[in-house]
Amino acid sequence: MATSTGMRGRTSGNLGGRPALTSAHRLAEVAQELFLTKGFAETTIADITAAAGVSQRTFFRYFTTKADVLWVETSAEQARLQALLDAAPPEEPYHEVLYRAIPAALHHPPEEHTWALHRAQLLLTAPAVQAQAAARYAEWRASVTRFAAARLDSPPDDLLPTAVGAAALTATLTAHEYWITHPTDDLPTLLERLLQLLIPRPDGSPSGAT
Amino acid sequence: MATSTGMRGRTSGNLGGRPALTSAHRLAEVAQELFLTKGFAETTIADITAAAGVSQRTFFRYFTTKADVLWVETSAEQARLQALLDAAPPEEPYHEVLYRAIPAALHHPPEEHTWALHRAQLLLTAPAVQAQAAARYAEWRASVTRFAAARLDSPPDDLLPTAVGAAALTATLTAHEYWITHPTDDLPTLLERLLQLLIPRPDGSPSGAT
DNA sequence: TTACTTATGTCACAGTGCGCCATAACCTCT
DNA sequence: AGAGGTTATGGCGCACTGTGACATAAGTAA
C-alpha cells in the first residue's frame, strides 16, 4: 500500500551527493506562516520559495502541489491510528476501540494547539486543498473499514464496515469543523461525542444521543 | 442565501441583446461526453470549446471552473431536498423523513441511470472536482442540519443536529461511492440502508445494523 | 584527479482562470 | 431606416500552477 503522500521527498540517506538546501519541513513551515498572514490562495509559490531562498522548481520537487504542504503531518497521524487499531485487544468492542483510538491518534501536545487549529481552518476552508483531501481521507477511512470488517468477520466491502469507516471519517471531519467555529471547545471531547453519535453498532444498543 | 453555484449564468430574460450561441447545459453536455472518453484531466477547455463552437473565454463566462460543469444538476437536487423537507408533516419522526426525502431528492428516471453513474464516477474520482465539492456538500448538509435542528427544537449549531447533517451527507456520498464499485446494486436501496445505519436517533432506538 | 551521486537552477511550455476592451447581434423608440 | 441601449461573444494579455529536459553545483568514494 503506497501511502501516496504528495511529497516527493529527497533521498534520506546522505552518503554522497549535494546536500539539500532546504527540506519538506522547512518549506511547509514557511508556507504555512505565509498562508496564515496572506491566505492560501493569495500566497504564490514564488512567495514561498522567495522566503525559503530556493527556486520554484525546487518547491515542486518536494511537493507535487501547493496544497500538499498542509498535509505533512497527516501520514504520522494515519500511522498512529493504524498502530492503535492493530494493537487493540480483540475482546474490546470495535466501537469502543474507535472512541479511544481516533482521538488518541489525533492528539497533539498543548503547545501545538494553535498550530493545529490554524491547520484545520486552512484544510477545511481553502477549496484547492479539498482536492487533495479526498485521497487522505480515503486512507483514514480505509483503516477503520478494514478494522471494522475484521472485527465483524465480514469482507471489507460489506455495507456495515463501509458505514463504520464512513462514520469514523465524518466524525473526525465534523469535529474539526465544529472546533474551528467553537475554538474554546475541547477537540478530543467533540471527537468522542461525534463518534458515539455516528458510529453504527450492530448489537442494537441505543445511539448515544441524549 | 446565495446558493453560490459555480455558474455565471447569462441573463435568462431575453428582451434585447445578442442571443447566446450556447448555454450552460449545452457546454456541460459536450464537456461530460469528452470527460467520459478522454478523462477529466486529459480534457482541456480548448477541447470543450472547440467541440461546442465557442471561444475559451466564453466557457469561463458560463462556468467559473472546469469542474463546475459536473455540478449543473446539483442545485436542482438540492432544491428538491429542501422542498421535501419543508413539506414533511411535523409529526413524522425526523429520521423517517430523511430516509424518505433524501433518496427521493436524488431520484432520476431510469434512462438517466448511466448518466448518473458516469457523473458519480467523475465526481468521486477526479481530484480537481473535489475542490468544488465541499461547497456543494455544505449546502446539502446545511439543509438537513437546519431541518433536524427545527425538529429537535435546538439551535442549528448544536452538536446533535450537526451530527445528523453530517450523517446524511456521508450516507449520500458513501452510497454513491459504493454504487460506482457495485453498479448493479440499487442506489435508492443503498441510500436508505446507509441512512438507517448512520443517522443518530435521540430516542435510544436501535441502530439499524443487522 | 576522476567518477559517481544527488540537489538545485534555468528554460520552455501547456493549461487554468481573469481583466479589459472591441465588436456583433438583438431589442425598442423615434 | 436610423439611433441608442443591451447582452453575448471574441481576442489579447497576463498571473499562476505544474512538468519535462538539460545543465550545473556540491558533496562522497576510488
Coordinates of C-alpha atoms (C1' of nucleotides) in Angstrom, one line a residue:
Chain A
M1 CA 0.0 0.0 0.0
A2 CA 1.9 3.1 -1.3
T3 CA 0.7 5.6 1.2
S4 CA 0.8 8.2 -1.6
T5 CA 1.7 11.3 0.3
G6 CA 2.0 14.2 -2.0
M7 CA 5.6 14.5 -1.0
R8 CA 8.4 13.7 -3.3
G9 CA 11.0 13.5 -0.5
R10 CA 14.6 13.8 -1.4
T11 CA 16.6 10.7 -0.5
S12 CA 17.2 10.5 3.2
G13 CA 20.4 8.5 3.2
N14 CA 23.1 11.2 2.8
L15 CA 26.0 9.1 1.5
G16 CA 27.3 11.3 -1.4
G17 CA 25.6 13.9 -3.4
R18 CA 25.0 17.6 -3.0
P19 CA 23.4 18.4 0.4
A20 CA 19.9 19.8 0.3
L21 CA 19.4 23.5 0.7
T22 CA 16.0 23.0 2.3
S23 CA 13.6 20.3 3.5
A24 CA 10.0 19.5 3.2
H25 CA 9.5 20.5 6.8
R26 CA 11.2 23.9 6.3
L27 CA 9.2 24.6 3.2
A28 CA 5.9 23.6 4.9
E29 CA 6.8 25.8 7.9
V30 CA 7.5 28.8 5.7
A31 CA 4.4 28.2 3.6
Q32 CA 2.0 27.8 6.5
E33 CA 3.1 31.0 8.0
L34 CA 2.5 32.8 4.8
F35 CA -0.9 31.2 4.4
L36 CA -1.9 32.5 7.8
T37 CA -0.9 36.0 7.1
K38 CA -1.9 36.3 3.4
G39 CA -4.4 33.5 2.9
F40 CA -3.9 30.3 1.0
A41 CA -5.0 31.5 -2.5
E42 CA -3.2 34.8 -2.1
T43 CA 0.1 33.1 -1.4
T44 CA 2.0 32.1 -4.5
I45 CA 4.7 29.6 -4.9
A46 CA 7.0 32.4 -5.7
D47 CA 6.3 33.9 -2.3
I48 CA 7.1 30.7 -0.6
T49 CA 10.3 29.9 -2.4
A50 CA 11.5 33.5 -2.1
A51 CA 11.0 33.3 1.6
A52 CA 12.8 29.9 1.7
G53 CA 15.6 31.0 -0.6
V54 CA 15.1 28.4 -3.2
S55 CA 13.8 28.3 -6.8
Q56 CA 10.2 27.5 -7.6
R57 CA 11.3 24.3 -9.4
T58 CA 12.7 23.1 -6.1
F59 CA 9.4 23.5 -4.4
F60 CA 7.8 21.2 -6.8
R61 CA 10.5 18.6 -6.2
Y62 CA 9.4 18.4 -2.6
F63 CA 5.6 18.7 -3.1
T64 CA 3.5 17.8 -6.0
T65 CA 1.1 20.6 -5.2
K66 CA 0.9 23.8 -3.3
A67 CA -1.9 22.3 -1.1
D68 CA 0.3 19.3 -0.2
V69 CA 2.4 21.3 2.3
L70 CA -0.6 21.3 4.6
W71 CA -0.7 17.5 4.8
V72 CA 2.8 16.9 6.1
E73 CA 1.6 15.8 9.5
T74 CA -1.2 13.6 8.1
S75 CA 0.8 10.4 7.4
A76 CA 2.0 10.4 11.0
E77 CA -1.5 10.6 12.4
Q78 CA -2.5 8.0 9.9
A79 CA 0.2 5.7 11.1
R80 CA -0.7 6.3 14.7
L81 CA -4.3 5.3 14.0
Q82 CA -3.2 2.2 12.2
A83 CA -0.9 1.2 15.1
L84 CA -3.6 1.8 17.7
L85 CA -6.1 -0.3 15.8
D86 CA -3.6 -3.1 15.3
A87 CA -2.8 -3.1 19.0
A88 CA -6.4 -3.1 20.3
P89 CA -7.3 -6.2 22.3
P90 CA -9.6 -8.5 20.3
E91 CA -12.2 -8.7 23.0
E92 CA -12.8 -4.9 23.2
P93 CA -15.9 -4.0 21.2
Y94 CA -15.0 -2.3 18.0
H95 CA -16.8 0.9 18.6
E96 CA -15.1 1.4 21.9
V97 CA -11.8 0.9 20.3
L98 CA -12.6 3.6 17.8
Y99 CA -13.9 6.0 20.6
R100 CA -10.4 5.6 22.1
A101 CA -8.1 5.3 19.2
I102 CA -9.2 8.1 16.9
P103 CA -8.9 10.9 19.5
A104 CA -5.6 9.4 20.6
A105 CA -4.3 9.3 17.0
L106 CA -5.1 13.0 16.6
H107 CA -3.8 14.1 19.9
H108 CA -1.3 16.9 19.9
P109 CA 0.6 18.4 22.8
P110 CA -0.9 21.7 24.1
E111 CA 1.8 23.8 22.5
E112 CA 0.7 22.7 19.1
H113 CA -3.0 23.5 19.6
T114 CA -3.0 26.9 17.9
W115 CA -1.0 25.4 15.0
A116 CA -3.5 22.5 14.8
L117 CA -6.4 25.0 14.8
H118 CA -4.8 27.1 12.1
R119 CA -4.2 24.0 10.0
A120 CA -7.7 22.8 10.4
Q121 CA -9.0 26.2 9.3
L122 CA -6.9 26.1 6.2
L123 CA -7.7 22.4 5.4
L124 CA -11.4 22.9 5.7
T125 CA -11.9 26.3 4.0
A126 CA -9.4 26.6 1.1
P127 CA -11.0 25.0 -2.0
A128 CA -7.8 24.0 -3.6
V129 CA -6.9 22.0 -0.5
Q130 CA -10.0 19.9 -0.7
A131 CA -8.8 18.5 -4.0
Q132 CA -6.0 16.6 -2.1
A133 CA -8.2 15.9 0.8
A134 CA -10.2 13.1 -0.7
A135 CA -7.2 10.9 -1.1
R136 CA -6.0 11.4 2.5
Y137 CA -9.5 10.9 3.9
A138 CA -9.8 7.7 1.9
E139 CA -6.8 6.2 3.7
W140 CA -8.1 7.3 7.1
R141 CA -11.5 5.7 6.3
A142 CA -9.9 2.6 4.9
S143 CA -8.0 1.9 8.1
V144 CA -11.2 2.0 10.0
T145 CA -13.1 0.0 7.5
R146 CA -10.6 -2.8 7.4
F147 CA -10.5 -2.9 11.2
A148 CA -14.3 -3.0 11.4
A149 CA -14.5 -5.7 8.8
A150 CA -12.1 -7.8 10.7
R151 CA -14.0 -7.4 14.0
L152 CA -17.3 -8.1 12.3
D153 CA -15.8 -11.1 10.5
S154 CA -17.1 -9.8 7.1
P155 CA -15.5 -8.7 3.9
P156 CA -14.3 -5.1 3.9
D157 CA -16.6 -4.2 1.0
D158 CA -19.7 -5.1 3.0
L159 CA -22.1 -2.3 3.7
L160 CA -21.7 -2.3 7.5
P161 CA -17.9 -2.0 7.8
T162 CA -18.1 0.6 5.0
A163 CA -20.6 2.5 7.0
V164 CA -18.4 2.3 10.1
G165 CA -15.4 3.7 8.1
A166 CA -17.6 6.5 6.7
A167 CA -18.9 7.3 10.1
A168 CA -15.4 7.5 11.6
L169 CA -14.2 9.8 8.9
T170 CA -17.2 12.1 9.1
A171 CA -17.0 12.2 12.8
T172 CA -13.4 13.3 12.5
L173 CA -14.1 16.0 10.0
T174 CA -17.2 17.2 11.7
A175 CA -15.4 17.5 15.0
H176 CA -12.7 19.7 13.4
E177 CA -15.3 21.7 11.6
Y178 CA -17.2 22.3 14.7
W179 CA -14.0 23.1 16.5
I180 CA -12.9 25.9 14.2
T181 CA -16.1 27.7 14.9
H182 CA -16.0 26.9 18.6
P183 CA -12.3 27.1 19.3
T184 CA -12.7 27.1 23.0
D185 CA -14.3 23.6 23.0
D186 CA -12.1 20.6 23.6
L187 CA -11.4 18.7 20.4
P188 CA -11.0 15.2 21.9
T189 CA -14.3 15.6 23.7
L190 CA -16.0 16.7 20.5
L191 CA -14.5 13.8 18.7
E192 CA -15.6 11.3 21.2
R193 CA -19.2 12.6 21.3
L194 CA -19.5 12.6 17.5
L195 CA -18.0 9.1 17.2
Q196 CA -20.6 8.0 19.7
L197 CA -23.4 9.6 17.7
L198 CA -22.3 8.4 14.3
I199 CA -20.7 5.0 14.5
P200 CA -23.3 2.3 13.9
R201 CA -23.4 -0.6 16.4
P202 CA -24.6 -4.0 15.3
D203 CA -25.9 -5.0 18.7
G204 CA -28.9 -2.8 18.6
S205 CA -27.7 -0.7 21.6
P206 CA -29.0 2.8 21.7
S207 CA -27.2 5.5 19.8
G208 CA -25.5 7.9 22.2
A209 CA -27.7 10.9 21.6
T210 CA -29.3 12.5 24.7
Chain B
M1 CA -28.7 32.7 1.0
A2 CA -26.9 33.0 -2.4
T3 CA -26.8 29.3 -3.4
S4 CA -23.5 30.0 -5.0
T5 CA -23.4 27.6 -7.9
G6 CA -20.3 27.9 -9.9
M7 CA -22.4 29.1 -12.8
R8 CA -22.3 32.6 -14.1
G9 CA -25.5 32.1 -16.0
R10 CA -26.2 34.6 -18.7
T11 CA -29.4 36.6 -18.1
S12 CA -32.4 34.5 -18.7
G13 CA -34.8 37.3 -19.7
N14 CA -34.2 37.7 -23.4
L15 CA -35.6 41.1 -24.0
G16 CA -33.0 42.7 -26.1
G17 CA -29.3 41.9 -26.6
R18 CA -27.4 39.5 -28.6
P19 CA -28.7 35.9 -28.4
A20 CA -26.5 33.4 -26.8
L21 CA -24.6 31.0 -29.1
T22 CA -24.6 28.3 -26.4
S23 CA -25.8 27.5 -23.0
A24 CA -24.6 26.1 -19.7
H25 CA -26.5 22.9 -20.4
R26 CA -25.0 22.5 -23.9
L27 CA -21.5 23.1 -22.6
A28 CA -22.0 20.7 -19.8
E29 CA -23.3 18.1 -22.2
V30 CA -20.4 18.5 -24.5
A31 CA -17.9 18.5 -21.7
Q32 CA -19.2 15.5 -19.9
E33 CA -19.1 13.4 -23.1
L34 CA -15.4 14.4 -23.6
F35 CA -14.7 13.6 -19.9
L36 CA -16.0 10.1 -20.4
T37 CA -14.0 9.4 -23.5
K38 CA -10.7 11.1 -22.6
G39 CA -10.9 11.5 -18.9
F40 CA -11.4 14.7 -16.8
A41 CA -7.8 15.8 -16.5
E42 CA -7.0 14.9 -20.1
T43 CA -9.8 17.1 -21.5
T44 CA -8.8 20.7 -21.9
I45 CA -11.1 23.7 -22.1
A46 CA -9.9 24.1 -25.6
D47 CA -11.2 20.6 -26.4
I48 CA -14.6 21.5 -24.9
T49 CA -15.0 24.9 -26.6
A50 CA -13.8 23.6 -29.9
A51 CA -16.5 20.9 -29.8
A52 CA -19.1 23.5 -28.7
G53 CA -18.0 26.0 -31.3
V54 CA -17.3 28.9 -28.9
S55 CA -14.2 30.6 -27.6
Q56 CA -12.4 29.6 -24.4
R57 CA -13.3 33.0 -22.9
T58 CA -17.0 32.2 -23.3
F59 CA -16.6 28.9 -21.4
F60 CA -15.4 30.8 -18.4
R61 CA -18.4 33.2 -18.6
Y62 CA -20.7 30.2 -18.0
F63 CA -18.6 28.4 -15.5
T64 CA -16.1 29.6 -13.1
T65 CA -14.1 26.4 -13.2
K66 CA -13.7 23.4 -15.5
A67 CA -15.0 21.2 -12.7
D68 CA -18.2 23.2 -12.3
V69 CA -19.8 21.7 -15.4
L70 CA -20.2 18.5 -13.4
W71 CA -22.4 20.2 -10.8
V72 CA -25.1 21.6 -13.1
E73 CA -27.7 19.2 -11.8
T74 CA -26.8 19.6 -8.2
S75 CA -28.8 22.7 -7.4
A76 CA -32.0 21.0 -8.7
E77 CA -31.4 18.1 -6.4
Q78 CA -30.7 20.5 -3.6
A79 CA -33.9 22.3 -4.2
R80 CA -35.9 19.1 -4.3
L81 CA -34.4 18.0 -1.0
Q82 CA -35.3 21.4 0.6
A83 CA -38.8 21.2 -0.7
L84 CA -39.3 17.7 0.6
L85 CA -38.0 18.6 4.0
D86 CA -40.2 21.7 4.1
A87 CA -43.3 19.8 3.1
A88 CA -42.8 16.9 5.6
P89 CA -45.6 16.5 8.2
P90 CA -44.4 17.8 11.6
E91 CA -45.5 14.6 13.4
E92 CA -43.3 12.3 11.2
P93 CA -40.1 11.4 13.1
Y94 CA -37.2 13.3 11.6
H95 CA -35.1 10.3 10.7
E96 CA -38.0 8.7 8.8
V97 CA -38.4 12.0 6.9
L98 CA -34.8 11.8 5.9
Y99 CA -34.9 8.1 4.9
R100 CA -37.7 9.1 2.5
A101 CA -36.7 12.5 1.3
I102 CA -33.0 12.0 0.5
P103 CA -33.5 9.1 -1.9
A104 CA -36.4 10.9 -3.4
A105 CA -34.4 14.1 -4.0
L106 CA -31.7 12.1 -5.7
H107 CA -34.1 10.0 -7.8
H108 CA -33.6 10.0 -11.6
P109 CA -35.7 8.4 -14.3
P110 CA -34.2 5.0 -15.5
E111 CA -33.0 6.5 -18.8
E112 CA -30.6 8.8 -16.8
H113 CA -29.1 6.0 -14.8
T114 CA -26.0 5.5 -16.8
W115 CA -25.5 9.3 -17.0
A116 CA -25.9 9.5 -13.2
L117 CA -23.4 6.6 -12.7
H118 CA -20.9 8.3 -15.0
R119 CA -21.3 11.6 -13.2
A120 CA -20.8 9.9 -9.9
Q121 CA -17.6 8.3 -11.1
L122 CA -16.3 11.6 -12.2
L123 CA -17.4 13.4 -9.1
L124 CA -15.8 11.0 -6.8
T125 CA -12.5 10.3 -8.5
A126 CA -11.2 13.4 -10.3
P127 CA -9.2 15.4 -7.7
A128 CA -9.9 18.8 -9.2
V129 CA -13.6 18.2 -8.9
Q130 CA -13.3 17.6 -5.2
A131 CA -12.2 21.2 -4.7
Q132 CA -15.7 22.4 -5.7
A133 CA -17.4 19.6 -3.9
A134 CA -17.0 20.9 -0.4
A135 CA -19.2 23.9 -1.1
R136 CA -21.9 21.8 -2.6
Y137 CA -21.8 19.3 0.1
A138 CA -22.0 22.0 2.7
E139 CA -25.4 23.2 1.3
W140 CA -26.7 19.6 1.2
R141 CA -25.7 19.1 4.8
A142 CA -26.9 22.5 5.9
S143 CA -30.4 21.7 4.7
V144 CA -30.5 18.6 6.8
T145 CA -29.0 20.3 9.8
R146 CA -31.5 23.1 9.8
F147 CA -34.3 20.6 9.4
A148 CA -33.0 18.4 12.2
A149 CA -32.5 21.4 14.5
A150 CA -36.1 22.5 13.9
R151 CA -37.4 19.1 14.7
L152 CA -35.2 18.7 17.8
D153 CA -36.1 22.2 18.9
S154 CA -32.5 23.1 19.3
P155 CA -30.2 25.7 17.7
P156 CA -28.7 24.6 14.4
D157 CA -25.1 24.7 15.8
D158 CA -25.8 22.2 18.5
L159 CA -23.9 19.0 18.2
L160 CA -26.8 16.6 17.6
P161 CA -28.3 18.4 14.5
T162 CA -24.8 18.9 13.3
A163 CA -24.2 15.2 13.6
V164 CA -27.5 14.5 11.8
G165 CA -26.5 16.7 8.9
A166 CA -23.1 15.1 8.7
A167 CA -24.6 11.7 8.8
A168 CA -27.0 12.5 6.0
L169 CA -24.2 13.8 3.8
T170 CA -21.8 11.0 4.4
A171 CA -24.6 8.5 3.8
T172 CA -25.3 10.1 0.5
L173 CA -21.6 10.1 -0.5
T174 CA -21.0 6.6 0.7
A175 CA -23.9 5.3 -1.1
H176 CA -22.7 6.8 -4.4
E177 CA -19.2 5.6 -3.7
Y178 CA -20.4 2.0 -3.0
W179 CA -22.6 2.3 -6.1
I180 CA -19.8 3.0 -8.5
T181 CA -18.0 -0.1 -7.4
H182 CA -21.2 -2.1 -7.4
P183 CA -23.1 -0.6 -10.3
T184 CA -25.7 -3.4 -10.3
D185 CA -26.9 -2.5 -6.9
D186 CA -29.9 -0.2 -6.5
L187 CA -28.9 3.3 -5.4
P188 CA -32.0 4.2 -3.5
T189 CA -31.8 1.0 -1.5
L190 CA -28.2 1.6 -0.7
L191 CA -29.0 5.1 0.3
E192 CA -31.8 4.1 2.6
R193 CA -29.7 1.4 4.3
L194 CA -26.8 3.8 4.9
L195 CA -29.1 6.5 6.2
Q196 CA -30.5 3.9 8.7
L197 CA -27.0 2.9 9.7
L198 CA -25.7 6.4 10.1
I199 CA -28.3 8.8 11.2
P200 CA -28.3 9.2 15.0
R201 CA -31.7 9.0 16.7
P202 CA -32.2 10.7 20.1
D203 CA -34.8 8.2 21.4
G204 CA -32.4 5.4 22.0
S205 CA -33.9 3.1 19.4
P206 CA -31.5 0.5 18.0
S207 CA -29.3 1.5 15.1
G208 CA -30.4 -0.4 12.0
A209 CA -27.5 -2.6 11.6
T210 CA -28.2 -6.3 11.4
Chain C
dT1 C1' 42.1 13.8 -10.1
dT2 C1' 38.3 11.0 -11.7
dA3 C1' 33.9 9.0 -11.4
dC4 C1' 29.5 8.9 -9.3
dT5 C1' 25.6 10.7 -6.9
dT6 C1' 22.2 13.9 -5.5
dA7 C1' 20.2 18.6 -5.3
dT8 C1' 19.5 22.6 -7.4
dG9 C1' 18.7 26.1 -11.1
dT10 C1' 17.2 27.7 -15.8
dC11 C1' 14.4 27.5 -19.6
dA12 C1' 10.5 26.5 -22.2
dC13 C1' 5.9 25.0 -22.2
dA14 C1' 0.8 23.5 -21.5
dG15 C1' -3.1 24.7 -19.1
dT16 C1' -6.4 27.4 -16.0
dG17 C1' -8.7 31.4 -15.0
dC18 C1' -9.3 36.6 -15.1
dG19 C1' -9.4 41.7 -16.6
dC20 C1' -10.0 44.7 -20.3
dC21 C1' -11.7 46.3 -24.5
dA22 C1' -13.7 45.9 -29.0
dT23 C1' -17.4 44.0 -31.6
dA24 C1' -21.6 41.5 -33.1
dA25 C1' -26.4 40.8 -32.8
dC26 C1' -30.7 41.7 -30.9
dC27 C1' -34.2 45.0 -29.0
dT28 C1' -37.2 49.4 -28.8
dC29 C1' -38.2 54.1 -29.8
dT30 C1' -38.3 57.8 -33.0
Chain D
dA1 C1' -34.3 53.3 -41.7
dG2 C1' -31.6 55.1 -38.0
dA3 C1' -30.1 55.9 -33.2
dG4 C1' -29.2 54.3 -28.8
dG5 C1' -29.2 50.8 -25.3
dT6 C1' -28.4 45.9 -24.1
dT7 C1' -26.3 41.4 -24.0
dA8 C1' -23.1 37.8 -25.6
dT9 C1' -19.1 37.0 -27.7
dG10 C1' -14.0 37.1 -29.3
dG11 C1' -9.3 38.4 -28.7
dC12 C1' -5.4 39.9 -26.2
dG13 C1' -2.5 39.9 -22.5
dC14 C1' -1.4 38.3 -18.0
dA15 C1' -0.5 35.8 -13.4
dC16 C1' -0.2 31.5 -11.6
dT17 C1' 0.3 26.2 -11.3
dG18 C1' 2.8 22.3 -12.6
dT19 C1' 6.0 19.5 -15.8
dG20 C1' 9.9 17.9 -18.8
dA21 C1' 14.6 18.5 -20.4
dC22 C1' 19.1 19.8 -19.6
dA23 C1' 22.9 21.9 -17.4
dT24 C1' 25.4 22.7 -13.2
dA25 C1' 26.9 22.8 -8.2
dA26 C1' 28.5 20.2 -4.4
dG27 C1' 29.2 16.6 -1.9
dT28 C1' 31.5 11.2 -1.5
dA29 C1' 34.4 7.3 -2.6
dA30 C1' 38.0 5.4 -5.6

